[in-house]
XYZ file of C-alpha atoms in Angstrom:
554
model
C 26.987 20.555 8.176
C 23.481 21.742 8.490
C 20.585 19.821 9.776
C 18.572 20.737 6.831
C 21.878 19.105 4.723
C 21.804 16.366 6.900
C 18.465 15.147 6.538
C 18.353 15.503 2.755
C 21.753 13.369 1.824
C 22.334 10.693 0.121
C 21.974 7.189 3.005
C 24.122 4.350 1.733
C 24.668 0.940 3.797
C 26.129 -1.555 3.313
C 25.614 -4.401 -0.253
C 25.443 -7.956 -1.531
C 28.886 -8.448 -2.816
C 27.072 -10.834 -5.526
C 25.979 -9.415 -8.249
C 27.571 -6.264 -7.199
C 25.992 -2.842 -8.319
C 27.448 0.607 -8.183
C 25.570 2.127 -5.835
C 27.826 5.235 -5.569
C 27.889 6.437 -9.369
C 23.979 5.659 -9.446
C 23.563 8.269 -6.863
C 25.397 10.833 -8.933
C 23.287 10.004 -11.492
C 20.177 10.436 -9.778
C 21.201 13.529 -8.412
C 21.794 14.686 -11.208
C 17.936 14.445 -12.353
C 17.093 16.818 -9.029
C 19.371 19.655 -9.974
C 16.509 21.522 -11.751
C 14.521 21.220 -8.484
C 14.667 23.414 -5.328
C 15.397 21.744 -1.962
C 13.238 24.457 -0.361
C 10.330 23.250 -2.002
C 8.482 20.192 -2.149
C 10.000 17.569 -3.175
C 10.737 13.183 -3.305
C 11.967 10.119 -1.629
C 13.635 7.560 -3.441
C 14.739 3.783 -2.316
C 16.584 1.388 -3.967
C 16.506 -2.410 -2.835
C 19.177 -5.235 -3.870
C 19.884 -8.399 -3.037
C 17.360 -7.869 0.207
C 18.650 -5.175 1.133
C 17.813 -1.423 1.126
C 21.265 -0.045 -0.581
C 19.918 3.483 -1.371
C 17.906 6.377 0.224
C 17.629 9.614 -1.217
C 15.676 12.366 0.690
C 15.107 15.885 -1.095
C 13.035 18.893 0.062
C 10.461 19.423 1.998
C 7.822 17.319 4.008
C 5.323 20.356 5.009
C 5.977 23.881 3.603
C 4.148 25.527 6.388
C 6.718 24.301 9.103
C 9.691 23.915 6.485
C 10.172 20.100 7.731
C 12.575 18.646 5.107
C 11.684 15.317 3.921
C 13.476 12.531 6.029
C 14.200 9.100 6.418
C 11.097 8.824 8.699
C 8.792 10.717 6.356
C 5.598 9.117 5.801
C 4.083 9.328 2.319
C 0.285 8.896 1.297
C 0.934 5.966 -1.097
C -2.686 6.138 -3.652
C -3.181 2.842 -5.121
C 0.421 1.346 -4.114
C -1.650 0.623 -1.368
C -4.247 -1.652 -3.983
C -1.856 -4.715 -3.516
C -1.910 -4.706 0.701
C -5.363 -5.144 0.257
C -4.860 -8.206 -2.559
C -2.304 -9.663 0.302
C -4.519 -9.458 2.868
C -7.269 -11.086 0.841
C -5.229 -14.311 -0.183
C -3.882 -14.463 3.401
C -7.116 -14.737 4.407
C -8.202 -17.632 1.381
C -5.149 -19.565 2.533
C -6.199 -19.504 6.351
C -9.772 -21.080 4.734
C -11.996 -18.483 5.537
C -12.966 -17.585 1.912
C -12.557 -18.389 -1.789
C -11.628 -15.913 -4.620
C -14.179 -17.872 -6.856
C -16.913 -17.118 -3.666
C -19.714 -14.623 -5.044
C -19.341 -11.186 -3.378
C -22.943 -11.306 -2.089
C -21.607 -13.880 0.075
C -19.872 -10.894 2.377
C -21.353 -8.070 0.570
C -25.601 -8.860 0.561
C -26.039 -4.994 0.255
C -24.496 -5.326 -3.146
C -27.246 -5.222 -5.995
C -27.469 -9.069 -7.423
C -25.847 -8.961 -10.678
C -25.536 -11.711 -13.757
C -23.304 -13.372 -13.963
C -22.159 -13.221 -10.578
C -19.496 -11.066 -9.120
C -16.429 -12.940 -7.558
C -14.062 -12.079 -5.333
C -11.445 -12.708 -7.901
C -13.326 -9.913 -10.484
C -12.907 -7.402 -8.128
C -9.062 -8.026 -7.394
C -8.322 -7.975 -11.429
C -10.493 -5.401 -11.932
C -13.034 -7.109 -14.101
C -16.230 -6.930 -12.022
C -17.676 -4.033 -14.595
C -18.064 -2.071 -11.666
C -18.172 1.664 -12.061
C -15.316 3.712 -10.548
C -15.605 5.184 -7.059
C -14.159 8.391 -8.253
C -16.156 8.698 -11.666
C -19.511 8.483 -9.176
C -18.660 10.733 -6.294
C -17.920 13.155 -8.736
C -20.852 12.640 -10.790
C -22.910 13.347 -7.810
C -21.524 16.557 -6.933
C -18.452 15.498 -4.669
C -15.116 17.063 -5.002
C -12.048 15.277 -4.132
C -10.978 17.646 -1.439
C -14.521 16.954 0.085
C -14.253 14.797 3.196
C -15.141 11.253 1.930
C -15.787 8.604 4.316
C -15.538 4.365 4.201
C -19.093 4.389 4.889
C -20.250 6.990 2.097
C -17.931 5.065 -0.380
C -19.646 1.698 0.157
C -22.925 2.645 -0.065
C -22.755 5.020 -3.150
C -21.117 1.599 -4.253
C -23.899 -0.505 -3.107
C -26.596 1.843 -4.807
C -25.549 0.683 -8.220
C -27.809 -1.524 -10.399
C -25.629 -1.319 -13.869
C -22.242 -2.376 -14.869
C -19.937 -0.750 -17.252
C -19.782 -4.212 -18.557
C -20.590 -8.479 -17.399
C -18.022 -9.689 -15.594
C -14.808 -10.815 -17.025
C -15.832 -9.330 -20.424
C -13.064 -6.608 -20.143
C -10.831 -5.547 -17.737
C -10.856 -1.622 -16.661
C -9.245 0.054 -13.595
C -11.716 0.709 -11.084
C -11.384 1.581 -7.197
C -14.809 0.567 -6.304
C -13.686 -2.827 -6.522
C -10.674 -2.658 -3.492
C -13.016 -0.283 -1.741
C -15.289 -3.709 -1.527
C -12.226 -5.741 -1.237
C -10.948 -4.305 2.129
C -14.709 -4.386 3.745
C -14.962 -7.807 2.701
C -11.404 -8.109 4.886
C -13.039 -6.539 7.764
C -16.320 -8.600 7.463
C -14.346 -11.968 7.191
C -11.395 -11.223 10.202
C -14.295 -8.683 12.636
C -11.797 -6.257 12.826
C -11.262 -3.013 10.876
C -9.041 -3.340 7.572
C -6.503 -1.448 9.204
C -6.669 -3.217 12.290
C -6.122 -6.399 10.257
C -3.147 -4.916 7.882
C -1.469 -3.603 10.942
C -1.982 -7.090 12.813
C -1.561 -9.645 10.063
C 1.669 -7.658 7.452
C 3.130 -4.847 9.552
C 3.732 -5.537 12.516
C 5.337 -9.524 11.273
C 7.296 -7.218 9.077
C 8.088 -4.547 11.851
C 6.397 -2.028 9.021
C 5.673 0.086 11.933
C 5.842 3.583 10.494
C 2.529 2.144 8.278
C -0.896 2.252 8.336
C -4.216 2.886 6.299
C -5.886 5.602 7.458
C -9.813 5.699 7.924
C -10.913 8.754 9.765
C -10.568 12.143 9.345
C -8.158 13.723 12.125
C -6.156 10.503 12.399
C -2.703 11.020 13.895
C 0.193 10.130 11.103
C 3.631 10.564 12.648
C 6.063 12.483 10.235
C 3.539 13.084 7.999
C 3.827 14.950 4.659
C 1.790 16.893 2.326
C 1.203 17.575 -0.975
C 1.672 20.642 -2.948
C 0.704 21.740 -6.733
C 1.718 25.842 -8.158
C -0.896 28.473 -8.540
C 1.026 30.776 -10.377
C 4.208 31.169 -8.589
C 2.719 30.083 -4.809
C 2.547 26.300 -3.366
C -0.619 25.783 -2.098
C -1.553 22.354 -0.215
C -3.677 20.071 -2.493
C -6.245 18.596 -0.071
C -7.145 14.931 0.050
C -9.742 14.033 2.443
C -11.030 10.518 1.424
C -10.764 7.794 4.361
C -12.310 5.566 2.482
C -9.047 2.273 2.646
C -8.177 -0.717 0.164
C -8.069 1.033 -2.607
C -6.071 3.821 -1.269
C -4.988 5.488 2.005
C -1.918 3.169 3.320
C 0.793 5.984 4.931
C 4.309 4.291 5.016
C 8.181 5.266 4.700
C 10.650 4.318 1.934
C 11.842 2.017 4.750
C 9.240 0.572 5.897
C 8.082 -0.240 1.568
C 11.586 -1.398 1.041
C 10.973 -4.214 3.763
C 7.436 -5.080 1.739
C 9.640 -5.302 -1.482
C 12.034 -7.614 0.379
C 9.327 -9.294 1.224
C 8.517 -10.469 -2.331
C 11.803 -12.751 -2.419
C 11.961 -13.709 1.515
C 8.342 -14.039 2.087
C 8.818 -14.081 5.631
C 4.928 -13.538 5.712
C 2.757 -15.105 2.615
C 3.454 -18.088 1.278
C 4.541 -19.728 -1.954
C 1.191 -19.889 -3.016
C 0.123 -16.490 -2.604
C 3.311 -14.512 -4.217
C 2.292 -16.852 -7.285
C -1.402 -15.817 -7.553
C -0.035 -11.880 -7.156
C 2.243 -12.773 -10.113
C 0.148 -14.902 -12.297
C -1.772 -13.120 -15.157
C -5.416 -13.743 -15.210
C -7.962 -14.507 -18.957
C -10.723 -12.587 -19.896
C -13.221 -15.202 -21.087
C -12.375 -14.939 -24.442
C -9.008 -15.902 -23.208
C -7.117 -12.827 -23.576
C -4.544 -11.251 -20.705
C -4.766 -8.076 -19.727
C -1.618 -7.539 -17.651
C -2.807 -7.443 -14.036
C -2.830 -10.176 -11.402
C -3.885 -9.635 -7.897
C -2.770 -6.411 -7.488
C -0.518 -5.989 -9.302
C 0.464 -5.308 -13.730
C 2.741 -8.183 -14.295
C 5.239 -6.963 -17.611
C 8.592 -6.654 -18.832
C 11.023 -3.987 -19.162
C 13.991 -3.980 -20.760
C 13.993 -7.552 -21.274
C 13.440 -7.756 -17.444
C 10.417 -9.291 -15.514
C 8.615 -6.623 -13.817
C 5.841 -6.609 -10.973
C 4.800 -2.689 -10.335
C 2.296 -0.488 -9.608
C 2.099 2.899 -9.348
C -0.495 5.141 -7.348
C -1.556 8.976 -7.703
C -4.219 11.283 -5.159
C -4.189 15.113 -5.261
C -0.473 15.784 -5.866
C 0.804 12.522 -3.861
C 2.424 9.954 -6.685
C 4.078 6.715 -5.387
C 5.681 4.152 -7.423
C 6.784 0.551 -6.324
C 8.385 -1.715 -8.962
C 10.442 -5.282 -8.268
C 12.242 -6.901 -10.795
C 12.882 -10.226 -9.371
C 15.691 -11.978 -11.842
C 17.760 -9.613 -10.991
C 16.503 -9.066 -6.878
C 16.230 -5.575 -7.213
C 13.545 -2.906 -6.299
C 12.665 0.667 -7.406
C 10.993 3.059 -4.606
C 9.710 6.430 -5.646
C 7.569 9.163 -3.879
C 6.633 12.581 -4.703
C 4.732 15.819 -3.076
C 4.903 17.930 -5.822
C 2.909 18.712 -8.305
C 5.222 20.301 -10.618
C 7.884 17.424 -10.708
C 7.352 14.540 -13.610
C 7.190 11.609 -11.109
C 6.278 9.059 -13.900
C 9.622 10.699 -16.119
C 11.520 10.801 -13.179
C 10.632 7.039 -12.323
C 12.047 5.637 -15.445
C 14.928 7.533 -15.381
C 15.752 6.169 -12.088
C 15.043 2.196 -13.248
C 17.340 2.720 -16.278
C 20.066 3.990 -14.350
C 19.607 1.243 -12.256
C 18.874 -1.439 -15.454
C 21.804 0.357 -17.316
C 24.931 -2.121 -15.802
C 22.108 -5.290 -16.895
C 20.857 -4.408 -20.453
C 23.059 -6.096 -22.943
C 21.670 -6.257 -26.640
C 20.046 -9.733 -26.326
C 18.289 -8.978 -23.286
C 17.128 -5.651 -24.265
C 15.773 -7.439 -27.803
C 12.445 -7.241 -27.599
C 9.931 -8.899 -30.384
C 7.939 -6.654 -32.740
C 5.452 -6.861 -35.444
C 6.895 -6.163 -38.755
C 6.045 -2.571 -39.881
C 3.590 -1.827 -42.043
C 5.111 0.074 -45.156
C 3.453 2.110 -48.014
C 2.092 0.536 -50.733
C 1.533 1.552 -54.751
C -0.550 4.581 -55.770
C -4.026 3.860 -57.604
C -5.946 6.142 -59.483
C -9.817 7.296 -58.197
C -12.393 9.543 -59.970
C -13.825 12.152 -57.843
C -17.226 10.596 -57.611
C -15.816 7.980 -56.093
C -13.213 9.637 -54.037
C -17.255 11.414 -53.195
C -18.681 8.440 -51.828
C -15.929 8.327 -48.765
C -16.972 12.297 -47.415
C -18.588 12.623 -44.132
C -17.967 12.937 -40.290
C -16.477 9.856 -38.466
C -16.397 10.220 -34.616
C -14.155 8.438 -32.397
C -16.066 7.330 -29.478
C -12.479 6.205 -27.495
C -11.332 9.154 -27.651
C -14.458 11.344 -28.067
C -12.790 13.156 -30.899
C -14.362 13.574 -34.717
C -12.743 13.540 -38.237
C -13.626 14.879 -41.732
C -12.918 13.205 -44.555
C -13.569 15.965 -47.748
C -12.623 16.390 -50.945
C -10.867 19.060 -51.846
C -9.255 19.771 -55.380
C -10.183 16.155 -56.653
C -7.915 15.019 -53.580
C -9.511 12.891 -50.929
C -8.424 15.253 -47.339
C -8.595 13.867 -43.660
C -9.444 16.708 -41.928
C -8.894 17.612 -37.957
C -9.097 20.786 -36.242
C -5.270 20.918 -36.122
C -4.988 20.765 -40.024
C -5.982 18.525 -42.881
C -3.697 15.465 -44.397
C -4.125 13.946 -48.344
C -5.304 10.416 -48.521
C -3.835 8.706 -51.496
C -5.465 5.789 -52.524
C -3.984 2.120 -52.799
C -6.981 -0.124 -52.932
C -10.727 -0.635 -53.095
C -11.097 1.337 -50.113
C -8.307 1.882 -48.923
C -5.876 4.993 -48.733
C -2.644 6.344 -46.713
C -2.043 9.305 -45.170
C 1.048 11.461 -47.426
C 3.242 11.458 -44.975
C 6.608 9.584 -44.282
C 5.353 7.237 -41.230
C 2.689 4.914 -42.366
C -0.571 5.654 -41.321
C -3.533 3.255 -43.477
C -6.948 4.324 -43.325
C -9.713 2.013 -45.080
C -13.394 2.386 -45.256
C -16.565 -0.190 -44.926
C -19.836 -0.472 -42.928
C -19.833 3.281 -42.103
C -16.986 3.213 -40.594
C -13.183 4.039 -41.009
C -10.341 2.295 -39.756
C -7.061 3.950 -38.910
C -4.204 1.308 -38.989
C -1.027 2.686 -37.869
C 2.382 1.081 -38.694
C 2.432 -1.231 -35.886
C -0.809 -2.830 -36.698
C -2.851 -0.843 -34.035
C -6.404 0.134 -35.018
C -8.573 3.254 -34.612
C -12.184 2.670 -35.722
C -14.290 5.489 -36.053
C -18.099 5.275 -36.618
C -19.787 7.738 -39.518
C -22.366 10.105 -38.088
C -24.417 13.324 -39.237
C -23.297 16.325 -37.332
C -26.273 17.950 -34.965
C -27.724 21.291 -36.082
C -29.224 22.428 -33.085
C -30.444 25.955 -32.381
C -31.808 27.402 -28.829
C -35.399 26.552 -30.070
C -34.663 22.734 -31.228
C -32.399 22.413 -27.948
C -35.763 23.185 -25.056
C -36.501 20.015 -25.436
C -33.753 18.733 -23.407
C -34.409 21.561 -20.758
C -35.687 20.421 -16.936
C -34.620 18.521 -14.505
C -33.143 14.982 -13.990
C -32.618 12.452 -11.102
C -30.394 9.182 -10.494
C -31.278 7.249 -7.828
C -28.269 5.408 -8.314
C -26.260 9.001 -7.541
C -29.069 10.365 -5.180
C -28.171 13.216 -7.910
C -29.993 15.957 -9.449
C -28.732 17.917 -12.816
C -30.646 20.615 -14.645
C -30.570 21.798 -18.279
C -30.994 24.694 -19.840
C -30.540 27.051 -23.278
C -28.122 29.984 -22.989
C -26.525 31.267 -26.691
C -28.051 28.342 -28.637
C -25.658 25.744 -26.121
C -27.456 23.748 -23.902
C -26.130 23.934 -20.290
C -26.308 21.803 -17.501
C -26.394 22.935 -14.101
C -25.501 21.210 -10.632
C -25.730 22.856 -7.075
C -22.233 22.344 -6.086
C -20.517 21.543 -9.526
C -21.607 25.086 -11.259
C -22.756 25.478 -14.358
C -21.172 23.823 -17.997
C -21.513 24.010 -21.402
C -22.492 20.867 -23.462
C -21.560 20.870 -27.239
C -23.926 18.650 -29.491
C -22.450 16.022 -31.804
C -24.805 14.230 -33.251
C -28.525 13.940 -32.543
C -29.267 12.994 -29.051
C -25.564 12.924 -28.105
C -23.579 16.105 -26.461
C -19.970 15.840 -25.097
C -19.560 17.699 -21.418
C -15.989 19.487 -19.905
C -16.654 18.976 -15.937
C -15.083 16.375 -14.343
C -16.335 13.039 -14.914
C -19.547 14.520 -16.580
C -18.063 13.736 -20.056
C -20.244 12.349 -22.992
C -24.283 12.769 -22.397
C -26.546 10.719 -24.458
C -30.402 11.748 -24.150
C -32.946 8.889 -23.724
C -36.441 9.000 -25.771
C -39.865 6.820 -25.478
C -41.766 5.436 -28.239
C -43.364 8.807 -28.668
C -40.088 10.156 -29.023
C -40.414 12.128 -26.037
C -37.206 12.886 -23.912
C -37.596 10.789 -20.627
C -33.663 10.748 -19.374
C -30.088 10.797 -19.933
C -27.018 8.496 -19.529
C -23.554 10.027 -18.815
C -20.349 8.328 -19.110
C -16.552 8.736 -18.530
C -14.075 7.235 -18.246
C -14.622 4.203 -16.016
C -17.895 5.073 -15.362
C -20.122 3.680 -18.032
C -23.785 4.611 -18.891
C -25.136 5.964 -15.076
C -28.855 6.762 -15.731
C -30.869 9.901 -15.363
C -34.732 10.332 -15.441
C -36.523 13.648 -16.450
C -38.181 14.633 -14.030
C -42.174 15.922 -14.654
């Protein structure tokens, strides 16, 4: 048997005789989803946990191309935002020693931090409701690329530089790594020792972790180490990820090593009672509404199972790291490669693993009752008429026409058109066999799909811009937020903006005022105007990364 052979099989110890599981013919079965995959490429790790123990270990390909290391059962894997709930531990280990409260405002620890209202609490950033824009979304809006080298201290003071929120605190909840960036400094601050120096001192080494550790400075030493890997045509090349900044990423760590965290969760020989129930108790918006996350953690169900997961993603790197604790047992997943389906793969491996537990009651899940076609009414053209126009979908940044065409109301896309037939006052369905609803009022229309869900779409007037009408928008423009300077100019009647490091990009108008961008997170640009209707500045938004302000500069 070769080493290679070796180092790649299937591991199986020993199991729980109660509530037994059959460990061997889930192997087969997970084999089976590798056998389109090379073992001479990059490839995964994947653990299963029962009944406090680790029962499965699967190790396939290869750790580091260069050197042709196969993956092992002491690879260490860069973990992304699996990491996000370390930090959340180490933040409630440190309110249950005293030493700080999650209602405490951040200024407390953070006084560089711009003084917003309402206040920002600890407990904002750990659900992710602070507003705060994300880290990513701003280094790359001011010129940073992901394989630059980014370090803790650049991080936190980009972070500290910003004067707007995407939104007041615990109006909405949105994903944003700015906040655990703040969360593990506020660790550091609080103990006086680094945030790896307290993860190491105060979780892995109680839970003999010892093949983990965040990592916070370029050149740092990872034993075992692997990298990651995406296709450029038919050649692997190593996709780069050089950001040191920790909490919110950056914890190294085996299947092992993550399969004693899982355990963990049920022994809790570090943590206490109290804490595992704040990472697993979901947190209210203040209109009241849950949003799914608790500490560090989406809190759900799956079928018809309790599940605490999260998953993580940086250059090709994708961890995932889900517990379902009625039934004790724990799903494990890494990946290097950037041409396997990790998230596919992932539940593929939890419903071979749910498969012996599903029965139909426990798989039931409750539903809305469908929404169903109703009778045909009859409109005249003129007022069939009165519903033409553009509607733009600012959620998805994506516009519809609604025309008539051959007295028959059309919706209209740029991947084909769709008759409305009308059922009420305003309201119509798409001829097609799924229901899809689509009603009308206050300039705007409302897509209702059969499930209830809605998609409102604001009416607008379409720009006509030419090179002349577009010079006004030419010059330059600074954020102080950024430290960030973007240019503008005309080249084929498209305005293009320009960035030293970024390049240059085409911008394609909408409506007045209002062009959508293709770079990175420089996505939807809204130009700003004085009472003299002069243009004075810009705000550009993306995804979690709301509004960041630009001024012309003279």
């Amino acid at each position: 048997m070769t080493l290679l052979f070796v180092l790649s099989a299937i591991h199986l110890v020993g199991q729980n005789k109660s509530n037994p599981i059959n460990i061997h013919q889930i192997g087969t079965r997970i084999d089976s989803l590798l056998n389109h995959y090379n073992e001479n490429e990059p490839g995964v790790s994947i653990g299963i946990v029962k009944n406090n123990q680790l029962i499965y270990e699967k190790y396939f390909g290869l750790a580091n191309l260069d050197y042709e290391i196969p993956i092992h059962q002491e690879t260490s894997f860069h973990v992304a935002s699996v990491s996000k709930q370390f930090t959340a531990f180490a933040i409630l280990l440190l309110e249950d020693e005293g030493k700080l409260s999650l209602d405490d405002d951040i200024r407390i620890y953070l006084p560089e931090m711009h003084e917003f209202e309402p206040k920002i609490t600890i407990a904002h950033l750990l659900n992710h409701t602070s507003g705060l824009k994300d880290k990513y979304n701003l280094l790359r809006l001011s010129g940073w690329t992901l394989d630059d080298v980014i370090t803790n201290e650049q991080v936190l003071e980009l972070i500290f530089n910003q004067k707007t929120l995407n939104f007041k605190p615990n109006e909405k909840h949105m994903y944003s790594n700015a906040n655990y960036a703040l969360l593990a400094e506020i660790v550091a601050r609080v103990s006086k020792m680094s945030f790896a120096e307290f993860t190491r001192k105060h979780i892995f080494e109680p839970l003999q972790m010892y093949d983990s550790k965040f990592v916070d400075q370029k050149g740092q030493v990872v034993k075992n180490k692997s990298l990651s890997y995406f296709k450029v045509d038919s050649t692997y090349v190593e996709d780069l990820f050089n950001n040191f900044s920790v909490g919110a990423t950056n914890l190294n760590t085996t299947i092992t090593d993550l399969s004693k965290w899982a355990i963990n969760y049920n022994t809790k020989k570090v943590g206490s009672d109290l804490i595992f129930n704040k990472m697993q108790t979901l947190q209210h918006l203040n209109n009241g509404e849950l949003y799914g996350y608790a500490n560090g953690l989406f809190i759900n169900t799956y079928k018809g199972f309790k599940r605490i997961e999260h998953s993580g993603q940086d250059a090709s790197y994708q961890a995932y790291l889900a517990t379902f604790p009625e039934l004790n047992l724990s799903v494990i997943f890494t990946n290097i490669n950037g041409g396997i389906n990790g998230a596919r793969m992932v539940y593929d491996i939890m419903d071979i693993c749910l498969e012996q537990y599903v029965t139909d009651e426990t798989a039931k899940k409750p539903t809305a009752e469908k929404l169903t076609h109703q009778k045909p009414i009859s409109k005249t053209p003129a007022e069939l008429t009165s519903y033409e126009g553009h509607y733009w979908d600012e959620g998805d940044s994506y516009s519809r026409e609604i025309k008539v065409e051959n007295d028959t109301l059309r919706f209209i896309t740029k991947n084909g058109n769709t008759a409305l037939v009308p059922v009420g006052e305003h309201a119509f369905e798409m001829d097609i066999h799924d229901y899809v609803g689509i009603s009308f009022a206050n300039n705007q229309m409302i897509m209702t799909l059969d499930d209830g869900y809605h998609i409102i779409s604001e009416k607008y007037t379409p720009a006509q811009y030419n090179a002349t009408t577009l010079e006004e928008f030419t010059g330059r423009y600074y954020s102080s937020e950024l430290n960030a300077y973007y240019s503008f100019y005309v080249k084929e009647n498209q305005l293009v903006a320009k960035h030293t490091r970024l390049g240059d990009f085409k911008l394609t108008a909408i409506k007045n005022d209002y062009f959508i961008g293709n770079k990175g997170s420089f996505l939807k640009v809204v130009f700003v105007r004085n009472s003299f209707n002069d243009v004075i500045g810009f705000e550009v938004s993306s995804s979690r990364a709301k509004n960041v302000a630009f001024k012309k500069i003279k």
